[in-house]
XYZ file of C-alpha atoms in Angstrom:
115
model
C 33.413 0.943 -12.059
C 31.115 2.418 -9.192
C 29.687 5.723 -9.677
C 31.439 6.782 -6.217
C 34.838 6.475 -8.119
C 33.315 8.621 -10.849
C 32.339 11.183 -8.315
C 35.702 11.127 -6.585
C 37.427 11.417 -9.942
C 35.341 14.446 -10.693
C 35.892 16.088 -7.122
C 39.709 15.575 -7.860
C 39.630 16.938 -11.358
C 37.524 19.992 -10.393
C 39.843 21.006 -7.234
C 42.700 20.449 -9.337
C 41.606 22.853 -11.885
C 40.582 25.523 -9.226
C 44.461 24.991 -7.889
C 45.366 26.016 -11.137
C 43.010 28.966 -11.886
C 42.912 30.577 -8.377
C 46.543 29.698 -6.951
C 46.490 32.629 -4.656
C 43.241 31.429 -2.741
C 45.168 28.289 -1.936
C 48.384 29.917 -1.311
C 46.410 31.852 1.627
C 45.534 28.701 3.255
C 48.912 27.128 3.116
C 51.322 27.197 6.230
C 53.767 29.782 5.919
C 56.727 27.543 6.860
C 56.184 25.636 3.466
C 58.685 26.892 0.735
C 57.630 27.197 -2.745
C 53.799 27.685 -1.914
C 52.793 28.768 -5.209
C 54.668 25.825 -6.879
C 53.140 23.499 -4.253
C 49.727 24.909 -5.131
C 50.488 24.211 -8.749
C 51.817 20.805 -8.472
C 49.017 19.814 -5.916
C 46.516 20.834 -8.551
C 48.226 18.886 -11.516
C 48.539 15.896 -9.202
C 44.904 15.970 -8.263
C 43.970 16.342 -12.059
C 46.224 13.545 -12.995
C 44.914 11.143 -10.140
C 41.259 11.900 -11.045
C 41.918 10.861 -14.629
C 43.866 7.735 -13.691
C 41.234 6.913 -11.497
C 38.762 6.681 -14.392
C 41.122 4.611 -16.285
C 41.203 1.936 -13.527
C 44.582 0.867 -15.093
C 46.493 1.723 -12.128
C 43.419 1.690 -9.597
C 45.459 0.520 -6.442
C 48.267 2.938 -6.885
C 46.137 5.719 -7.679
C 43.875 5.018 -4.594
C 46.873 4.822 -2.249
C 48.316 8.254 -3.790
C 44.890 9.852 -3.070
C 45.027 8.674 0.469
C 48.517 9.936 0.867
C 47.662 13.243 -0.963
C 44.887 13.433 1.653
C 47.170 12.829 4.650
C 49.480 15.631 3.051
C 46.921 18.096 3.241
C 46.162 17.849 7.090
C 48.902 20.628 7.958
C 46.916 23.025 5.668
C 43.560 22.127 7.682
C 45.361 22.502 11.023
C 46.877 25.903 9.605
C 43.413 27.213 8.699
C 42.000 26.261 12.023
C 44.809 27.955 14.168
C 45.556 31.226 11.833
C 42.654 33.166 11.621
C 43.721 34.546 8.017
C 44.188 31.234 6.886
C 40.884 30.352 7.995
C 39.275 32.658 5.261
C 36.975 33.903 8.038
C 35.100 30.628 8.180
C 33.610 29.698 11.488
C 35.808 27.547 13.371
C 33.140 24.817 13.506
C 33.285 24.683 9.775
C 37.218 24.586 9.693
C 37.090 21.737 12.435
C 34.356 19.733 10.242
C 36.677 20.214 7.169
C 39.709 18.758 9.262
C 37.478 15.738 10.302
C 36.160 15.399 6.998
C 39.793 14.473 5.548
C 39.521 11.450 7.757
C 36.048 10.417 6.080
C 37.617 10.978 2.590
C 40.495 8.769 3.617
C 37.904 5.984 4.780
C 35.793 6.372 1.584
C 39.238 5.848 -0.582
C 40.218 3.160 1.366
C 36.974 1.146 0.825
C 38.189 0.860 -2.840
C 41.374 -0.833 -2.412
């Protein structure tokens, strides 16, 4: 397995852990129209951890990679919300928020390369 996939797995697991230990930070960036925001934060964290672990096992590699792509796509509304809502943007410069939005495309492309 490529070291890139280990890196991706590590990133997913760490991000998932932060969802579980700092849920309020993630709830702040979620669009207000989403119901059960705290539950969604915990679920997305658990999903990131699970996908990170499954990616290492490589048993279901193709399915895991497609799930990661889907998860990254599902995070687009969060990034848009952060750009248009000053409070959700965590006082980060608009340029950083826009970079994070476009970074999602780069991450999706990165994951897609391993299909």
